């Protein structure tokens, strides 16, 4: 009964999913209480069209979680000693909102003006206890004092608190002329305590307009519209603009006592400001054939600036001088989006309605100014993801570079096998040598972000039966199959099973990341199919059978062709993030993932 009766491997990321589920405990209880009060008063007698609204909302959430990794488990078990974790989180949100609105119509002109003040107060705290080295699994996480890690000074105790406030002044106006011409504008100012002392406020305006015709010769309705606006995004963590000190881990003798020492690990940046997104959208909506076909078409471009990053400055000897959070860079998105809905068949017995969504997008790094990185004749650049682990040389496999698309996969080009079973690569820089880890011998070999998306939904009904299904697709992207990279060549047998792959080369014993592992990942999925039957009854009974993720059509040989960002892994009860990954990283299928699951369900509903 070694390892609790399961066949388990101690190899890197080769855990038995059935053992993980059966041997370990991961539970949580959440309670939420909420209060919402609002009042509106209309001045219909003294000034018709004027109204004042006051609202208050309060929400309190509390979460208690417990995790225990059995001594028999190879996953997160602290080397077979057992590991327990107990954590609490609480979050309180309060919001006060008051608005004044005035609307009036004068002949063919209707207008509305709104002005408001919003105040939000947020507070959250957490407490986490973690310890291992249990004599028995019987206690699980309910008796952490039995974990000998605490007796040996190895137990972990952590607590935190985070408080921030948001204040917004909201202003909006709209004008309608002859129910045909539309104009809307907003002018909002928002301040957050999460930003630097010099840049807590952001001014976020917008303007949009349009014209609509009805009952034209070819169109039942036709609308042209355009919009421009800004939105802001604050950091997801408080105090990033402030300095940070931490305990050094050692004690120093001072004035007859041993005292702990602290040092600064992050400098303050009072200029940390809002991340901003500026967008332009031009579109049209129209209906034809007695409103049986409805079409919406949009062209958009937006620019995101002032990303948040931890910036490190260096001395001349390449040693770190200081670090602080700063804003950097600009990314631009351009694309088209088409939505169409059609009532293909519509009679008393049989109906078929379908909708199609088609969109394209191109995302480009305009600037990396202000961020850490390197520079060459093509501008600033940096590797955004390192593929590390057994069998890897910790190589950077994605590249972020000014003037280039986001999501670039970067590596050498495979050029055959040497006599000793090692790979050969193309000499891309023409220096007479081919070095796999040389920047000059690498090129862009793919992109992890799709350039086109497709959705096709259908709803059919015949008498008491209904059938609905939805197809979804993504095209134009590649994905790094890390399973092949780590487990396809024969040297991988030293730390895991060889993966069965049609791409394998028998003579290739050792390998390094190259274009061999960046596969095309276009796909079409049947996301959902559902069948309903309305039972003849006075109780309005409906029986529904549903299947989710029924099948996927793709040439990708990995687990899932979906565009992927690196996910944090769970190790020892803690979330561990992949080195050098950030918001620009895409296209890596992380090991430890499982095949997407198919979900079969049946339900019955009653109405009285």
Coordinates of C-alpha atoms in Angstrom, one line a residue:
X1 CA 0.0 0.0 0.0
X2 CA 2.9 2.4 -0.8
X3 CA 1.6 6.0 -1.3
X4 CA -1.8 5.1 0.0
X5 CA -2.6 2.4 -2.5
X6 CA -2.2 4.6 -5.6
X7 CA 0.3 4.4 -8.4
X8 CA 2.2 7.6 -8.0
X9 CA 5.4 9.1 -9.3
X10 CA 7.8 11.4 -7.6
X11 CA 8.8 12.8 -11.0
X12 CA 8.4 16.5 -11.6
X13 CA 4.8 17.5 -12.3
X14 CA 3.7 13.8 -12.9
X15 CA 1.1 13.6 -10.2
X16 CA -1.8 11.2 -10.2
X17 CA -5.1 13.2 -10.5
X18 CA -7.2 10.5 -8.8
X19 CA -4.8 10.4 -5.9
X20 CA -4.9 14.2 -5.6
X21 CA -8.7 14.2 -5.3
X22 CA -8.9 11.2 -3.0
X23 CA -6.0 11.7 -0.6
X24 CA -6.1 15.5 0.0
X25 CA -8.6 17.9 1.4
X26 CA -9.4 21.4 0.1
X27 CA -12.5 22.9 1.6
X28 CA -14.0 26.3 2.3
X29 CA -17.0 28.1 3.8
X30 CA -18.1 31.5 2.7
X31 CA -20.7 33.8 4.2
X32 CA -21.9 37.0 2.8
X33 CA -24.2 39.7 4.3
X34 CA -25.4 42.7 2.3
X35 CA -27.5 45.7 2.8
X36 CA -28.8 48.1 0.2
X37 CA -30.8 51.3 0.8
X38 CA -31.9 53.8 -1.8
X39 CA -34.3 56.7 -2.0
X40 CA -35.4 58.9 -4.9
X41 CA -37.3 62.2 -4.8
X42 CA -38.9 63.8 -7.8
X43 CA -39.7 67.6 -7.9
X44 CA -42.7 67.1 -10.1
X45 CA -44.6 70.0 -8.6
X46 CA -42.0 72.7 -8.3
X47 CA -39.6 71.7 -11.1
X48 CA -40.8 68.9 -13.3
X49 CA -38.0 66.6 -14.6
X50 CA -35.7 67.2 -11.6
X51 CA -35.0 64.2 -9.4
X52 CA -32.5 63.4 -6.6
X53 CA -31.4 59.9 -5.7
X54 CA -29.4 58.7 -2.7
X55 CA -28.1 55.2 -2.2
X56 CA -26.0 53.3 0.3
X57 CA -24.7 49.7 -0.1
X58 CA -22.9 47.6 2.4
X59 CA -21.4 44.1 1.9
X60 CA -19.4 41.9 4.3
X61 CA -17.8 38.6 3.1
X62 CA -16.0 36.1 5.2
X63 CA -14.1 33.0 3.9
X64 CA -12.6 30.2 5.9
X65 CA -10.5 27.6 4.0
X66 CA -8.7 24.5 5.0
X67 CA -6.2 22.4 3.1
X68 CA -4.5 19.2 4.0
X69 CA -2.0 17.2 1.9
X70 CA -1.7 13.6 3.1
X71 CA 1.6 12.0 4.1
X72 CA 0.9 9.5 1.3
X73 CA 0.4 12.2 -1.4
X74 CA 3.1 13.1 -3.8
X75 CA 1.3 16.4 -4.5
X76 CA 2.1 19.2 -2.1
X77 CA 2.7 16.8 0.8
X78 CA 6.0 18.4 2.1
X79 CA 8.1 15.4 1.1
X80 CA 5.7 12.8 2.5
X81 CA 5.4 14.5 6.0
X82 CA 1.9 15.9 5.5
X83 CA 1.1 19.6 5.3
X84 CA -1.9 21.5 6.7
X85 CA -3.1 25.0 6.0
X86 CA -5.8 27.1 7.6
X87 CA -6.7 30.6 6.3
X88 CA -9.3 33.3 6.8
X89 CA -10.2 36.2 4.6
X90 CA -12.6 39.0 5.3
X91 CA -13.7 41.8 3.0
X92 CA -15.9 44.8 3.7
X93 CA -17.2 47.2 1.1
X94 CA -19.2 50.4 1.6
X95 CA -20.5 52.6 -1.1
X96 CA -22.4 55.9 -1.0
X97 CA -23.9 57.4 -4.2
X98 CA -26.0 60.5 -4.7
X99 CA -27.1 61.8 -8.1
X100 CA -29.1 64.8 -9.4
X101 CA -30.8 64.3 -12.7
X102 CA -32.8 66.7 -14.9
X103 CA -34.6 65.8 -18.1
X104 CA -36.8 67.9 -20.4
X105 CA -38.1 67.9 -23.9
X106 CA -38.6 71.1 -25.9
X107 CA -40.4 70.5 -29.2
X108 CA -38.2 68.1 -31.1
X109 CA -35.2 68.3 -28.7
X110 CA -34.9 66.1 -25.6
X111 CA -32.0 66.3 -23.2
X112 CA -31.0 64.8 -19.9
X113 CA -28.3 65.9 -17.5
X114 CA -26.9 63.8 -14.6
X115 CA -24.4 64.8 -12.0
X116 CA -23.3 62.6 -9.0
X117 CA -20.8 61.9 -6.2
X118 CA -19.7 58.4 -5.4
X119 CA -17.6 57.3 -2.4
X120 CA -16.3 53.8 -1.9
X121 CA -14.5 52.4 1.2
X122 CA -12.9 48.9 1.0
X123 CA -11.1 46.9 3.6
X124 CA -9.9 43.4 3.5
X125 CA -7.7 41.3 5.9
X126 CA -6.3 37.8 6.0
X127 CA -4.7 35.3 8.3
X128 CA -2.8 32.2 7.1
X129 CA -1.3 29.3 9.2
X130 CA 0.7 26.5 7.5
X131 CA 2.7 23.7 9.0
X132 CA 3.9 20.2 8.2
X133 CA 5.6 17.1 9.6
X134 CA 2.6 15.3 11.2
X135 CA 2.8 12.0 12.9
X136 CA -0.6 11.1 11.6
X137 CA -3.1 12.2 8.9
X138 CA -6.0 12.0 11.4
X139 CA -5.9 15.6 12.5
X140 CA -5.8 17.1 9.0
X141 CA -5.9 20.9 9.3
X142 CA -7.9 20.9 12.5
X143 CA -4.9 20.5 14.9
X144 CA -2.1 22.5 13.4
X145 CA -0.3 22.6 16.7
X146 CA 0.5 18.9 16.1
X147 CA 2.6 20.0 13.1
X148 CA 6.2 19.7 14.3
X149 CA 7.2 22.5 11.8
X150 CA 6.0 25.0 14.4
X151 CA 8.1 23.4 17.2
X152 CA 11.2 23.5 14.9
X153 CA 10.6 27.0 13.8
X154 CA 9.6 26.0 10.2
X155 CA 5.9 26.8 10.4
X156 CA 4.5 29.7 8.5
X157 CA 2.3 32.5 9.9
X158 CA 1.2 35.4 7.7
X159 CA -1.3 38.2 8.1
X160 CA -2.2 41.1 6.0
X161 CA -4.6 44.1 5.7
X162 CA -5.5 46.2 2.7
X163 CA -7.6 49.4 2.8
X164 CA -8.3 51.8 0.0
X165 CA -10.8 54.4 -1.0
X166 CA -12.3 55.6 -4.3
X167 CA -14.0 59.0 -4.9
X168 CA -15.7 59.8 -8.2
X169 CA -17.4 62.9 -9.5
X170 CA -19.8 61.8 -12.3
X171 CA -21.2 64.0 -15.0
X172 CA -23.2 63.0 -18.1
X173 CA -25.4 64.7 -20.6
X174 CA -27.4 63.4 -23.6
X175 CA -29.3 65.1 -26.4
X176 CA -31.8 63.6 -28.8
X177 CA -33.2 65.5 -31.8
X178 CA -36.3 64.2 -33.6
X179 CA -35.7 60.7 -32.2
X180 CA -33.1 60.5 -35.0
X181 CA -29.9 62.2 -33.9
X182 CA -28.2 61.2 -30.7
X183 CA -25.3 62.8 -28.7
X184 CA -23.9 61.7 -25.4
X185 CA -21.0 63.0 -23.3
X186 CA -19.4 62.2 -19.9
X187 CA -16.8 64.0 -17.8
X188 CA -15.8 61.9 -14.8
X189 CA -13.0 62.5 -12.3
X190 CA -11.9 59.6 -10.1
X191 CA -9.4 59.5 -7.3
X192 CA -7.9 56.5 -5.6
X193 CA -5.7 56.1 -2.5
X194 CA -3.8 53.3 -4.4
X195 CA -2.1 55.8 -6.6
X196 CA 0.9 58.0 -5.9
X197 CA 0.5 61.3 -4.0
X198 CA 1.1 63.3 -7.1
X199 CA -1.3 61.4 -9.4
X200 CA -4.2 60.1 -7.4
X201 CA -6.8 61.6 -9.7
X202 CA -7.7 60.8 -13.3
X203 CA -10.0 62.7 -15.7
X204 CA -11.9 60.3 -17.9
X205 CA -14.1 61.9 -20.5
X206 CA -16.1 60.3 -23.4
X207 CA -18.3 61.4 -26.2
X208 CA -20.5 59.5 -28.6
X209 CA -23.1 60.2 -31.2
X210 CA -25.2 58.7 -33.9
X211 CA -28.0 59.0 -36.4
X212 CA -30.8 56.5 -37.1
X213 CA -33.2 56.1 -40.0
X214 CA -36.2 53.9 -40.0
X215 CA -38.3 52.4 -42.8
X216 CA -35.9 53.0 -45.6
X217 CA -36.4 51.2 -49.0
X218 CA -33.8 48.5 -48.2
X219 CA -33.6 48.7 -44.4
X220 CA -36.2 48.5 -41.7
X221 CA -33.7 50.5 -39.6
X222 CA -30.2 51.9 -40.2
X223 CA -28.0 53.5 -37.5
X224 CA -24.5 55.0 -37.9
X225 CA -22.6 55.7 -34.7
X226 CA -19.2 56.8 -33.4
X227 CA -17.6 57.0 -29.9
X228 CA -14.4 58.1 -28.2
X229 CA -13.6 57.8 -24.6
X230 CA -11.2 57.0 -21.8
X231 CA -11.3 54.5 -18.9
X232 CA -8.9 54.1 -16.0
X233 CA -7.5 51.1 -14.2
X234 CA -6.0 51.3 -10.7
X235 CA -3.5 48.8 -9.3
X236 CA -4.9 45.6 -7.8
X237 CA -2.9 46.1 -4.6
X238 CA -2.6 49.0 -2.2
X239 CA 0.6 50.9 -1.3
X240 CA 2.5 50.1 -4.5
X241 CA 3.4 53.8 -4.6
X242 CA 5.0 53.6 -1.1
X243 CA 8.3 52.3 0.2
X244 CA 8.5 48.8 1.6
X245 CA 10.7 47.5 4.4
X246 CA 11.1 43.9 5.5
X247 CA 12.9 42.0 8.2
X248 CA 16.3 40.8 7.2
X249 CA 16.0 37.5 9.1
X250 CA 18.9 38.2 11.4
X251 CA 19.2 39.8 14.9
X252 CA 21.8 42.3 16.0
X253 CA 23.2 43.0 19.4
X254 CA 22.4 46.6 20.5
X255 CA 22.4 48.3 23.9
X256 CA 22.5 44.9 25.7
X257 CA 19.7 43.3 23.6
X258 CA 19.3 41.3 20.4
X259 CA 17.0 43.2 18.1
X260 CA 15.6 42.3 14.7
X261 CA 16.9 44.4 11.7
X262 CA 14.9 45.8 8.8
X263 CA 15.9 47.1 5.4
X264 CA 14.3 48.8 2.4
X265 CA 13.4 46.6 -0.5
X266 CA 11.3 49.1 -2.5
X267 CA 11.4 52.8 -2.8
X268 CA 8.4 55.1 -2.9
X269 CA 7.2 56.5 -6.2
X270 CA 4.8 59.5 -5.6
X271 CA 4.3 59.7 -9.4
X272 CA 2.6 56.3 -9.9
X273 CA -0.5 57.1 -11.9
X274 CA -3.6 55.5 -13.4
X275 CA -3.3 53.0 -16.3
X276 CA -5.5 54.4 -19.0
X277 CA -7.3 53.0 -22.0
X278 CA -8.3 55.4 -24.8
X279 CA -10.7 53.9 -27.4
X280 CA -12.3 54.9 -30.7
X281 CA -15.3 52.9 -32.1
X282 CA -17.1 53.5 -35.4
X283 CA -20.0 51.2 -36.2
X284 CA -23.3 50.6 -37.8
X285 CA -26.5 48.7 -36.9
X286 CA -29.2 47.7 -39.4
X287 CA -32.2 45.4 -39.8
X288 CA -33.7 44.0 -43.0
X289 CA -36.4 41.7 -44.3
X290 CA -39.0 42.8 -41.7
X291 CA -36.5 42.7 -38.9
X292 CA -35.7 39.0 -39.5
X293 CA -32.0 39.9 -40.0
X294 CA -30.2 42.1 -37.5
X295 CA -26.5 43.1 -38.2
X296 CA -24.0 45.1 -36.1
X297 CA -20.6 46.0 -37.4
X298 CA -17.8 47.8 -35.5
X299 CA -14.3 49.0 -36.2
X300 CA -12.3 49.9 -33.1
X301 CA -8.9 51.0 -32.0
X302 CA -7.7 51.5 -28.5
X303 CA -4.4 52.4 -26.8
X304 CA -3.5 51.2 -23.3
X305 CA -0.8 53.2 -21.6
X306 CA 1.0 53.4 -18.2
X307 CA 1.1 49.7 -17.3
X308 CA 2.3 48.9 -13.8
X309 CA 5.6 47.2 -13.4
X310 CA 8.3 46.7 -10.7
X311 CA 11.2 48.7 -12.1
X312 CA 14.8 48.0 -11.0
X313 CA 17.6 50.5 -11.5
X314 CA 21.2 49.2 -11.5
X315 CA 24.7 50.5 -10.6
X316 CA 27.6 50.5 -13.0
X317 CA 28.7 47.1 -11.6
X318 CA 25.2 45.7 -12.5
X319 CA 24.2 45.4 -8.9
X320 CA 20.6 46.6 -8.0
X321 CA 20.5 50.2 -6.8
X322 CA 16.8 50.5 -6.0
X323 CA 13.4 49.2 -7.1
X324 CA 10.0 50.9 -7.3
X325 CA 6.7 50.4 -9.0
X326 CA 6.4 52.6 -12.1
X327 CA 4.2 53.1 -15.2
X328 CA 5.6 52.1 -18.5
X329 CA 4.7 51.3 -22.1
X330 CA 1.9 51.5 -24.6
X331 CA 0.0 48.8 -26.4
X332 CA -2.4 49.4 -29.3
X333 CA -5.3 47.2 -30.4
X334 CA -7.1 47.4 -33.7
X335 CA -9.9 45.2 -34.9
X336 CA -13.2 44.5 -36.5
X337 CA -16.3 42.9 -35.1
X338 CA -19.4 41.6 -36.9
X339 CA -22.6 40.4 -35.1
X340 CA -25.5 39.0 -37.1
X341 CA -28.8 37.4 -36.0
X342 CA -31.2 35.8 -38.4
X343 CA -34.6 34.2 -38.0
X344 CA -34.0 31.6 -40.8
X345 CA -37.3 29.8 -40.3
X346 CA -40.2 31.2 -38.5
X347 CA -43.6 29.5 -38.7
X348 CA -46.2 28.2 -36.2
X349 CA -44.5 24.7 -35.8
X350 CA -40.8 25.1 -36.5
X351 CA -38.5 28.0 -35.7
X352 CA -34.7 28.4 -36.3
X353 CA -32.8 31.4 -35.1
X354 CA -29.0 31.6 -35.4
X355 CA -26.4 34.3 -34.6
X356 CA -22.8 34.7 -35.8
X357 CA -20.0 36.6 -34.2
X358 CA -16.8 37.2 -36.1
X359 CA -14.0 39.4 -34.8
X360 CA -10.4 40.1 -35.7
X361 CA -7.8 41.9 -33.6
X362 CA -4.2 43.0 -33.9
X363 CA -2.3 43.9 -30.8
X364 CA 1.0 45.8 -31.1
X365 CA 3.6 47.0 -28.6
X366 CA 4.0 50.7 -29.4
X367 CA 6.4 51.6 -26.6
X368 CA 8.3 50.0 -23.7
X369 CA 9.5 53.4 -22.4
X370 CA 10.0 53.4 -18.7
X371 CA 10.3 49.7 -18.2
X372 CA 13.2 47.4 -17.5
X373 CA 14.7 45.6 -20.5
X374 CA 17.3 45.7 -23.2
X375 CA 17.8 47.8 -26.4
X376 CA 19.1 47.1 -29.9
X377 CA 18.7 48.7 -33.3
X378 CA 15.1 47.5 -33.4
X379 CA 14.2 49.2 -30.1
X380 CA 13.5 48.1 -26.6
X381 CA 12.7 44.4 -25.9
X382 CA 12.7 41.8 -23.1
X383 CA 11.9 38.1 -22.8
X384 CA 8.6 37.7 -21.0
X385 CA 8.6 34.0 -20.1
X386 CA 11.3 31.5 -19.1
X387 CA 10.6 27.8 -19.8
X388 CA 12.3 26.3 -16.7
X389 CA 12.4 22.9 -15.2
X390 CA 14.1 19.5 -15.6
X391 CA 15.4 19.1 -19.2
X392 CA 15.3 22.8 -19.8
X393 CA 18.1 25.4 -19.8
X394 CA 15.8 28.1 -18.5
X395 CA 15.5 29.6 -22.0
X396 CA 13.4 32.7 -22.7
X397 CA 10.7 31.6 -25.2
X398 CA 8.5 34.7 -25.7
X399 CA 9.6 38.2 -26.7
X400 CA 8.1 41.6 -26.1
X401 CA 9.5 44.2 -28.5
X402 CA 8.6 47.7 -29.5
X403 CA 6.9 47.9 -32.9
X404 CA 6.0 44.2 -32.9
X405 CA 2.8 42.2 -32.0
X406 CA 2.1 41.1 -28.5
X407 CA 2.4 37.4 -27.9
X408 CA 5.5 36.6 -30.0
X409 CA 7.0 33.2 -29.5
X410 CA 10.8 33.4 -30.0
X411 CA 13.4 30.6 -30.5
X412 CA 15.9 28.9 -32.8
X413 CA 14.9 27.0 -36.0
X414 CA 15.5 23.2 -35.9
X415 CA 17.8 21.9 -38.7
X416 CA 18.3 18.2 -38.1
X417 CA 20.1 15.8 -35.7
X418 CA 23.8 15.4 -35.1
X419 CA 25.4 12.0 -34.9
X420 CA 25.4 12.0 -31.1
X421 CA 21.7 12.6 -30.9
X422 CA 21.9 16.4 -30.2
X423 CA 19.9 18.8 -32.3
X424 CA 21.2 21.2 -35.0
X425 CA 19.9 24.7 -35.5
X426 CA 20.0 27.1 -38.4
X427 CA 22.7 29.8 -38.4
X428 CA 20.3 32.8 -38.6
X429 CA 22.8 35.6 -38.0
X430 CA 25.3 34.3 -40.5
X431 CA 28.4 34.2 -38.2
X432 CA 29.2 30.6 -39.1
X433 CA 28.0 29.3 -35.8
X434 CA 24.6 28.0 -34.6
X435 CA 24.0 28.6 -30.9
X436 CA 20.6 27.8 -29.7
X437 CA 20.7 30.3 -26.8
X438 CA 22.1 33.1 -28.9
X439 CA 19.8 36.0 -29.5
X440 CA 21.1 36.3 -33.1
X441 CA 20.2 32.7 -33.9
X442 CA 16.6 33.1 -32.8
X443 CA 13.6 34.4 -34.6
X444 CA 9.9 34.9 -34.2
X445 CA 8.4 31.4 -34.7
X446 CA 4.8 32.1 -33.8
X447 CA 2.3 34.1 -31.8
X448 CA 0.3 33.0 -28.8
X449 CA -2.7 35.3 -29.4
X450 CA -5.4 34.5 -31.9
X451 CA -6.0 37.0 -34.7
X452 CA -9.6 35.9 -35.4
X453 CA -12.5 34.6 -33.3
X454 CA -15.7 33.0 -34.4
X455 CA -18.9 32.2 -32.5
X456 CA -22.0 30.5 -34.0
X457 CA -25.1 30.0 -31.9
X458 CA -28.3 28.2 -32.9
X459 CA -31.7 27.8 -31.4
X460 CA -34.3 25.5 -33.0
X461 CA -37.8 24.7 -31.7
X462 CA -40.4 22.2 -33.0
X463 CA -43.7 22.0 -31.1
X464 CA -42.6 21.1 -27.5
X465 CA -38.9 20.4 -28.3
X466 CA -36.1 22.9 -28.3
X467 CA -32.5 22.4 -29.5
X468 CA -29.7 24.9 -29.0
X469 CA -26.0 24.6 -29.6
X470 CA -23.0 26.9 -29.8
X471 CA -19.7 26.5 -31.8
X472 CA -16.7 28.7 -30.9
X473 CA -13.4 29.0 -32.7
X474 CA -10.1 30.8 -32.6
X475 CA -7.6 31.1 -35.4
X476 CA -4.1 32.4 -36.3
X477 CA -2.3 31.5 -33.1
X478 CA 0.4 29.0 -32.0
X479 CA 1.0 27.3 -28.7
X480 CA 4.1 25.9 -27.1
X481 CA 3.5 22.2 -26.3
X482 CA 5.6 21.9 -23.1
X483 CA 4.7 18.2 -22.7
X484 CA 6.5 17.4 -26.0
X485 CA 9.4 19.7 -25.1
X486 CA 10.1 18.0 -21.7
X487 CA 9.0 14.4 -22.5
X488 CA 9.5 13.7 -26.2
X489 CA 13.2 13.0 -26.5
X490 CA 14.8 9.9 -24.9
X491 CA 16.8 11.9 -22.3
X492 CA 13.5 12.7 -20.7
X493 CA 13.2 9.0 -19.6
X494 CA 15.5 9.9 -16.7
X495 CA 12.8 12.0 -15.0
X496 CA 9.5 10.9 -16.6
X497 CA 7.7 8.8 -19.2
X498 CA 8.1 9.6 -22.9
X499 CA 5.1 11.2 -24.4
X500 CA 3.6 9.4 -27.4
X501 CA 3.9 11.9 -30.3
X502 CA 3.6 11.8 -34.0
X503 CA 6.2 14.6 -34.1
X504 CA 8.9 12.5 -32.3
X505 CA 12.3 11.9 -34.1
X506 CA 13.7 8.6 -32.9
X507 CA 17.4 9.6 -33.4
X508 CA 16.9 12.8 -31.3
X509 CA 18.1 12.0 -27.8
X510 CA 18.6 15.5 -26.4
X511 CA 16.8 18.7 -27.2
X512 CA 16.5 22.4 -26.6
X513 CA 13.5 24.6 -27.2
X514 CA 12.9 25.4 -30.9
X515 CA 10.2 25.9 -33.5
X516 CA 9.5 22.2 -33.3
X517 CA 7.4 22.8 -30.2
X518 CA 5.4 25.9 -31.4
X519 CA 2.4 24.2 -33.0
X520 CA -0.5 25.8 -34.9
X521 CA -3.5 25.8 -32.5
X522 CA -6.5 26.8 -34.6
X523 CA -9.6 25.1 -33.3
X524 CA -13.4 24.9 -33.4
X525 CA -15.2 23.7 -30.3
X526 CA -18.8 22.6 -29.7
X527 CA -19.0 24.5 -26.4
X528 CA -22.6 23.6 -25.5
X529 CA -25.5 21.6 -26.8
X530 CA -28.9 21.5 -25.0
X531 CA -32.2 19.7 -25.6
X532 CA -35.4 20.7 -23.9
X533 CA -38.8 19.1 -23.7
X534 CA -41.9 20.9 -22.4
X535 CA -44.0 18.2 -20.8
X536 CA -47.8 18.7 -21.3
X537 CA -48.9 19.5 -17.7
X538 CA -50.6 22.1 -15.6
X539 CA -47.3 22.4 -13.7
X540 CA -45.3 23.7 -16.7
X541 CA -42.6 21.0 -16.4
X542 CA -39.5 21.3 -18.6
X543 CA -36.8 18.6 -18.8
X544 CA -33.4 19.8 -20.1
X545 CA -30.4 17.7 -21.1
X546 CA -27.0 19.5 -21.6
X547 CA -23.5 18.5 -22.7
X548 CA -20.7 21.0 -22.4
X549 CA -17.4 20.8 -24.4
X550 CA -18.5 17.9 -26.5
X551 CA -15.7 17.9 -29.0
X552 CA -12.8 20.0 -30.4
X553 CA -11.5 20.0 -34.0
X554 CA -7.8 21.0 -34.1
X555 CA -4.4 19.9 -35.4
X556 CA -2.8 20.8 -32.1
X557 CA -1.3 17.7 -30.4
X558 CA -1.4 19.0 -26.8
X559 CA -4.2 18.9 -24.2
X560 CA -6.1 22.1 -25.2
X561 CA -5.6 24.5 -28.1
X562 CA -7.1 27.5 -26.2
X563 CA -4.9 30.5 -26.1
X564 CA -3.2 30.3 -22.7
X565 CA -1.5 32.6 -20.2
X566 CA 0.7 31.1 -17.5
X567 CA -1.3 30.2 -14.4
X568 CA 0.0 30.2 -10.8
X569 CA 0.8 26.7 -9.6
X570 CA -0.1 25.3 -6.2
X571 CA 2.9 24.1 -4.3
X572 CA 2.9 23.3 -0.6
X573 CA -0.5 25.0 -0.2
X574 CA 0.9 28.3 -1.6
X575 CA 0.4 29.9 -5.1
X576 CA 3.7 30.0 -6.9
X577 CA 4.0 32.1 -10.1
X578 CA 6.1 31.2 -13.1
X579 CA 9.4 33.2 -13.4
X580 CA 9.5 36.2 -15.7
X581 CA 5.8 35.9 -16.8
X582 CA 3.7 39.0 -17.0
X583 CA 0.7 40.5 -18.8
X584 CA 2.4 40.2 -22.2
X585 CA 3.0 36.4 -22.0
X586 CA 0.8 34.1 -24.0
X587 CA 0.9 30.7 -25.8
X588 CA 2.4 28.3 -23.3
X589 CA 0.6 25.1 -22.3
X590 CA 1.8 24.7 -18.7
X591 CA 2.5 21.3 -17.4
X592 CA 0.2 20.1 -14.6
X593 CA -3.0 20.9 -16.7
X594 CA -5.5 18.2 -17.5
X595 CA -7.7 17.6 -20.5
X596 CA -10.8 19.8 -20.7
X597 CA -13.6 17.9 -19.1
X598 CA -17.0 17.1 -20.7
X599 CA -19.9 17.9 -18.5
X600 CA -23.2 16.0 -18.9
X601 CA -26.2 17.2 -17.0
X602 CA -30.0 16.7 -16.8
X603 CA -32.4 19.0 -15.0
X604 CA -36.2 19.4 -14.5
X605 CA -38.0 22.6 -13.7
X606 CA -41.5 23.2 -12.4
X607 CA -43.7 26.3 -12.4
X608 CA -46.8 26.6 -10.3

